[in-house]
CSV table of C-alpha atoms in Angstrom, one decimal:
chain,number,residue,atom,x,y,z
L,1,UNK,CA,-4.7,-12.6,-25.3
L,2,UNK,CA,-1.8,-10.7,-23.6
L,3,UNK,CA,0.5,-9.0,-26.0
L,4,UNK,CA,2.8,-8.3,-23.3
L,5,UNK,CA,3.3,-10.3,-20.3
L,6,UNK,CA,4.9,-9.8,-17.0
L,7,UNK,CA,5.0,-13.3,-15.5
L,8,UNK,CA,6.2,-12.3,-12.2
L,9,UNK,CA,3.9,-10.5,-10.0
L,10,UNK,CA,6.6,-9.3,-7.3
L,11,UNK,CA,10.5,-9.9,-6.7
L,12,UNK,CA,12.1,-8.7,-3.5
L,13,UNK,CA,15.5,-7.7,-3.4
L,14,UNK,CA,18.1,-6.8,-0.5
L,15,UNK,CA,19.9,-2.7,-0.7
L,16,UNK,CA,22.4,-2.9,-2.8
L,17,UNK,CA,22.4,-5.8,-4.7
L,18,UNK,CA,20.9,-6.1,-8.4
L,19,UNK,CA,17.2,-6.4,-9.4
L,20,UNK,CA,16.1,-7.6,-12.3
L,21,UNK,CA,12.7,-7.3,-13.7
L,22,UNK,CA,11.2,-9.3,-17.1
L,23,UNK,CA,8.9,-9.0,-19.1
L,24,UNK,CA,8.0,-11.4,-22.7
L,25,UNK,CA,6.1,-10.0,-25.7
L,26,UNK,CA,4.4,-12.1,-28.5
L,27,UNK,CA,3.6,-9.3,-31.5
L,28,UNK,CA,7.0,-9.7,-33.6
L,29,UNK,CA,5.8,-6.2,-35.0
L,30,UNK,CA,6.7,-4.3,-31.9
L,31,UNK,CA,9.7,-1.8,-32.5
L,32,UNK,CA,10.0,0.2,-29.3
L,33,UNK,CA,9.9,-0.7,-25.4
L,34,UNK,CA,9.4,1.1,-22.1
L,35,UNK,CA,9.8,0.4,-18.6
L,36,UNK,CA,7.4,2.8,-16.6
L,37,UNK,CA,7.8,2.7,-12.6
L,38,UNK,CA,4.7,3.6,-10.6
L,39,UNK,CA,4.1,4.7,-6.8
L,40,UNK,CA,1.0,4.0,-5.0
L,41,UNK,CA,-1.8,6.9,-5.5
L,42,UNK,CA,0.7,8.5,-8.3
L,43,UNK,CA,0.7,8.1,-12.1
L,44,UNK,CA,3.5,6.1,-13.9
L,45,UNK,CA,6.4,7.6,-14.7
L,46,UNK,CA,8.5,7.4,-17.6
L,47,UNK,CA,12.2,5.3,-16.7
L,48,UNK,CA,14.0,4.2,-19.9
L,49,UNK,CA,13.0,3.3,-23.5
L,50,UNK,CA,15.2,1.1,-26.0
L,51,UNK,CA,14.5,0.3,-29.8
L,52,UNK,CA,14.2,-2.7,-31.6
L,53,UNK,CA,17.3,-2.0,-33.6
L,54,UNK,CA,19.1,-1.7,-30.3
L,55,UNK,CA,20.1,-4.6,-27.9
L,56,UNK,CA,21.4,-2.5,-24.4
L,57,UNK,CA,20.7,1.4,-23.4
L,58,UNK,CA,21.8,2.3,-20.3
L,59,UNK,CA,20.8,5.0,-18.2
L,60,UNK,CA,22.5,5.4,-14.7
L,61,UNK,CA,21.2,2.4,-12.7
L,62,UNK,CA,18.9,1.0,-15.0
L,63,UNK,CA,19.6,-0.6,-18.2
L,64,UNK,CA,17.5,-2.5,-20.4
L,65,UNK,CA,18.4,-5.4,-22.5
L,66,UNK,CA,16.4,-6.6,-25.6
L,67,UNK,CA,16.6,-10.1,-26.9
L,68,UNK,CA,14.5,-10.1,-29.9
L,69,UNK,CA,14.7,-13.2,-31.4
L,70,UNK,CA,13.3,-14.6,-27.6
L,71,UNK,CA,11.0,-11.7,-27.4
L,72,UNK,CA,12.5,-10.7,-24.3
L,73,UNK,CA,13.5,-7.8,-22.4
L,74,UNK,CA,14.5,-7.5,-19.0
L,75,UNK,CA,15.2,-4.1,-16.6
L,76,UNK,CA,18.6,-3.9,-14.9
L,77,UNK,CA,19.0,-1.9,-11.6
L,78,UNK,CA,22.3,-1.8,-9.9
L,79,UNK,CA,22.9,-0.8,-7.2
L,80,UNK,CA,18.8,-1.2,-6.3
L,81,UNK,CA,17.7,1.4,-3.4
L,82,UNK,CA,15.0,1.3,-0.9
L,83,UNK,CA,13.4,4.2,-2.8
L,84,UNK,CA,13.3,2.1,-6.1
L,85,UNK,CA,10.0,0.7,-4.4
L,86,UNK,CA,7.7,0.6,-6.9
L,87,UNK,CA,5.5,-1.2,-9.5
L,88,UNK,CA,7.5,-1.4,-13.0
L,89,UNK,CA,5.7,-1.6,-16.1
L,90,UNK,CA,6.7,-3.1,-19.5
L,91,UNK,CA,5.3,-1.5,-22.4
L,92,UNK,CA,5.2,-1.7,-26.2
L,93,UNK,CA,4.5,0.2,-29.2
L,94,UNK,CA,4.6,-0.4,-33.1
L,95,UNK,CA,5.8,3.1,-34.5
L,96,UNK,CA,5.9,2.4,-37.8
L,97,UNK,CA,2.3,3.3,-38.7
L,98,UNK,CA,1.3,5.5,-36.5
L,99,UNK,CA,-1.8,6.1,-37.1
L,100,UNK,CA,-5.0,3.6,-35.9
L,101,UNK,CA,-4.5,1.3,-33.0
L,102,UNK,CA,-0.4,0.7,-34.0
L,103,UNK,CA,0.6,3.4,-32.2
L,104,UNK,CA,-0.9,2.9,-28.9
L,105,UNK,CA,0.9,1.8,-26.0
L,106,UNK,CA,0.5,-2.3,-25.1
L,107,UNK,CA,1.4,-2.3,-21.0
L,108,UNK,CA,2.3,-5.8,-19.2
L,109,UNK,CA,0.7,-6.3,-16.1
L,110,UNK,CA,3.1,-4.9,-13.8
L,111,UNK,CA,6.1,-6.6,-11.4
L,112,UNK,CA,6.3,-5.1,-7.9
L,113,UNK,CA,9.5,-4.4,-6.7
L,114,UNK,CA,10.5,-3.9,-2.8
L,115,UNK,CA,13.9,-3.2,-1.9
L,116,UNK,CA,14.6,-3.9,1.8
L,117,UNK,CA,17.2,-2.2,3.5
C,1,UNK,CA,6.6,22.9,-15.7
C,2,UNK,CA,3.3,21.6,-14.6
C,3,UNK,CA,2.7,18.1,-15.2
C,4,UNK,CA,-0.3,16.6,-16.5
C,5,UNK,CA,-3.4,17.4,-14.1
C,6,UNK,CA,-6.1,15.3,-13.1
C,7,UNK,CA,-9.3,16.3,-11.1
C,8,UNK,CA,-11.2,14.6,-9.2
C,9,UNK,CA,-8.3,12.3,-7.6
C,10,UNK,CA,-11.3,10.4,-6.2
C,11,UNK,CA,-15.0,10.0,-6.8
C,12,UNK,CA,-17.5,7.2,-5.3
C,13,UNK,CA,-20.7,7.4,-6.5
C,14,UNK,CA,-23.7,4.9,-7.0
C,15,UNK,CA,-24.4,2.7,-10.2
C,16,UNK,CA,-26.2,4.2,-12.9
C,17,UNK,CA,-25.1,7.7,-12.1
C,18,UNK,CA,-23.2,9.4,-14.1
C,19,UNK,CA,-19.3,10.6,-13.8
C,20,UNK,CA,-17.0,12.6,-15.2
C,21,UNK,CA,-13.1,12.9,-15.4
C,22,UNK,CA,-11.2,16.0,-16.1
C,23,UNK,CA,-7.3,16.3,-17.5
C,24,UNK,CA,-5.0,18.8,-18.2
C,25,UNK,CA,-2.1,17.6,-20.9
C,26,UNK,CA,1.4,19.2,-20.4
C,27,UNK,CA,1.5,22.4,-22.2
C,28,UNK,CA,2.6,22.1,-26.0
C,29,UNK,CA,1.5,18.6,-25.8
C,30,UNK,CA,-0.6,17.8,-29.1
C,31,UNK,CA,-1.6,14.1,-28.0
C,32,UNK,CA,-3.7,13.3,-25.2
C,33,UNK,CA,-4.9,9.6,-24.0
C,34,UNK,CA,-7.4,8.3,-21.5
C,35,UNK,CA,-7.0,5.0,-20.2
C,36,UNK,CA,-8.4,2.5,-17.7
C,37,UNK,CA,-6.6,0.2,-15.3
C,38,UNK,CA,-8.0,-2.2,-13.4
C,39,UNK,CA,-6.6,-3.4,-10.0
C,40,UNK,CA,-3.2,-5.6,-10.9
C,41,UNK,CA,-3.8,-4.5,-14.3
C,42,UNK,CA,-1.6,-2.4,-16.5
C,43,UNK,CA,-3.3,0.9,-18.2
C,44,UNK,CA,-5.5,0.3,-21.1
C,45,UNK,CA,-6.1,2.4,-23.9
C,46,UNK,CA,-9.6,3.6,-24.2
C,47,UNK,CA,-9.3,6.7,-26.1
C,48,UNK,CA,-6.2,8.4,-27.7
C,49,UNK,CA,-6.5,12.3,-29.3
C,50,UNK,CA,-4.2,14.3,-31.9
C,51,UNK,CA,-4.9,17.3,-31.4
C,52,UNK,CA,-8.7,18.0,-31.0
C,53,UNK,CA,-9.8,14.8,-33.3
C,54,UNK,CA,-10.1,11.3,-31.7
C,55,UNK,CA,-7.9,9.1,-33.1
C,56,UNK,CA,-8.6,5.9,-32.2
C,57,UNK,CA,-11.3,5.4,-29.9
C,58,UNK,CA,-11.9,1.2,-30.7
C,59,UNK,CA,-11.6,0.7,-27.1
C,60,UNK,CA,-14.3,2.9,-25.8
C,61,UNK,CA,-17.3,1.1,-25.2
C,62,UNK,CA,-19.4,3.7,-26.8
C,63,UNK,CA,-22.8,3.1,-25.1
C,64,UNK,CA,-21.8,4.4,-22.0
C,65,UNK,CA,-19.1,6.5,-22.4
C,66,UNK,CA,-17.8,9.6,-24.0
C,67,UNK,CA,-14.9,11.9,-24.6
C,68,UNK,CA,-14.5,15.4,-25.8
C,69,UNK,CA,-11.1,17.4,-26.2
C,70,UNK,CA,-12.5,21.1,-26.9
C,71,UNK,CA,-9.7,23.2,-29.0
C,72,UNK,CA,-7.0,20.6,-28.7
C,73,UNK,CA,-6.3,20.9,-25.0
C,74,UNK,CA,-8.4,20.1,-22.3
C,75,UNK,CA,-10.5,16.6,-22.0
C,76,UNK,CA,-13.3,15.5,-20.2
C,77,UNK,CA,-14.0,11.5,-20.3
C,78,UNK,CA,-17.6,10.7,-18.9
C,79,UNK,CA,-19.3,7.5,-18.2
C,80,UNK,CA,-22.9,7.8,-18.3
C,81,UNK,CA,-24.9,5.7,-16.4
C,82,UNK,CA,-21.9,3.9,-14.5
C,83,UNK,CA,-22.1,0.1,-13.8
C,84,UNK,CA,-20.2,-1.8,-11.1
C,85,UNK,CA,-17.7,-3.0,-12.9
C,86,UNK,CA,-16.4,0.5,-14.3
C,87,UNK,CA,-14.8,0.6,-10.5
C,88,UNK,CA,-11.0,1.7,-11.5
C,89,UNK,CA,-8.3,4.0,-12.0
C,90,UNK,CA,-8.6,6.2,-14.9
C,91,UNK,CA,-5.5,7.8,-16.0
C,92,UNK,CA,-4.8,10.5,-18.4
C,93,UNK,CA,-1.4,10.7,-20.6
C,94,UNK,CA,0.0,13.4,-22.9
C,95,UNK,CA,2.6,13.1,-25.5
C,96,UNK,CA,4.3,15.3,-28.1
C,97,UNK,CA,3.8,13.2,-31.3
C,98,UNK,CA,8.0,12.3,-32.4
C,99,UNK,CA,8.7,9.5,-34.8
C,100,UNK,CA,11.3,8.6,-32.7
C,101,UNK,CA,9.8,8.0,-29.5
C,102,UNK,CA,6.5,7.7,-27.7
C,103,UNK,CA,6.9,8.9,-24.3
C,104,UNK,CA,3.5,9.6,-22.6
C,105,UNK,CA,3.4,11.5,-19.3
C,106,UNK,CA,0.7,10.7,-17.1
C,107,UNK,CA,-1.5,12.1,-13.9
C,108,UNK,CA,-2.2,11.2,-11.0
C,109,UNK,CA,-5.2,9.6,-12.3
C,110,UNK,CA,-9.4,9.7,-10.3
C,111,UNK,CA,-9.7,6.4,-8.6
C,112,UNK,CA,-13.4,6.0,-9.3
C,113,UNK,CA,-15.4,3.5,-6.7
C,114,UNK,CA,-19.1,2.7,-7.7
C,115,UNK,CA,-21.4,1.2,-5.5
């Protein structure tokens, strides 16, 4: 059973204009999100993180909203760039008990993103 | 600063051979993960080390592979004898442990192909 789901596979979005990226969780328990963005043959790579106890952080382009009574959160990126390319990657963490399996990173499946010029 | 260092970036080999993986963390970094992820699949945990002492290793299927973090720095990850289906991407991650945040920094990863 996915913890963390990514329902859409791909989205394709003209220079420019806005992308936005979702992504749906189901353990109530989860306190802290990350979007990770990942080029082929390369490692993800950390983008922005926001807490449960927060509902917006911004960070440039990107901004990440939190609705956690719908168990939602969705990545923001205005003005998208062909170079913003990439895979994106939802994750979750419980942080409260660290220790165990609690404190291990839950990742969605992944939404590819292409920007065309 | 050096990021975290994966070797080989690629490695075919034949079933029921055996493979292994080698990672570098990010200097300082006291927490070190291996994971596996399958194609259109996110990363999944299959080991996670403070230090030198394996933390939570409940996703590790234990007959056929192992892990070792000698003096808290360094990992191997090894899969011995490989079967068909262990065909992926195995990344490694480093962290350093904050109550605040968890932000792992991964490799490159070794795309391993077994025939």
């Amino acid at each position: 059973d996915q913890q963390v789901k990514q329902n859409s596979p791909s989205l394709s979005v003209q220079e420019g204009r806005i992308s936005i990226l979702n992504c749906d969780y189901t353990n109530s328990m989860f306190d802290y999100f990350l979007w990770y963005k990942k080029y082929p043959a390369e490692g993800p790579t950390f983008l922005i993180s926001i807490s449960s106890i927060k509902d917006k952080n911004e960070d440039g382009r990107f901004t990440v909203f939190l609705n956690k009574s719908a168990k939602h959160l969705s990545l923001h990126i205005v003005p998208s760039q062909p170079g913003d390319s990439a895979v994106y990657f939802c994750a979750a963490l419980r942080q409260m008990n660290y220790g165990g399996s609690q404190g291990n990173l839950i990742f969605g499946k992944g939404t590819k993103l292409s920007v065309k010029p | 600063e050096a990021g975290v260092v994966q070797s080989p970036r690629y490695k075919i080999i034949e079933k029921k051979q055996p493979v292994a993986f080698w990672c570098n963390p990010i200097s300082g970094h006291n927490t070190l993960y291996w994971y596996r992820q399958n194609l259109g699949q996110g990363p999944e945990l299959l080991i996670r080390y403070e230090n030198e002492e394996a933390v939570d290793d409940s996703q590790l299927p234990k007959d056929r592979f192992s892990a070792e973090r000698l003096k808290g720095v360094d990992s191997t990850l090894k899969i011995q004898p490989a079967e068909l289906g262990d065909s992926a991407v195995y990344l490694c991650a480093s962290s350093l442990r904050q109550l605040a945040k968890n932000i792992q920094y991964f490799g490159a990863g070794t795309r391993l192909s077994v025939l």
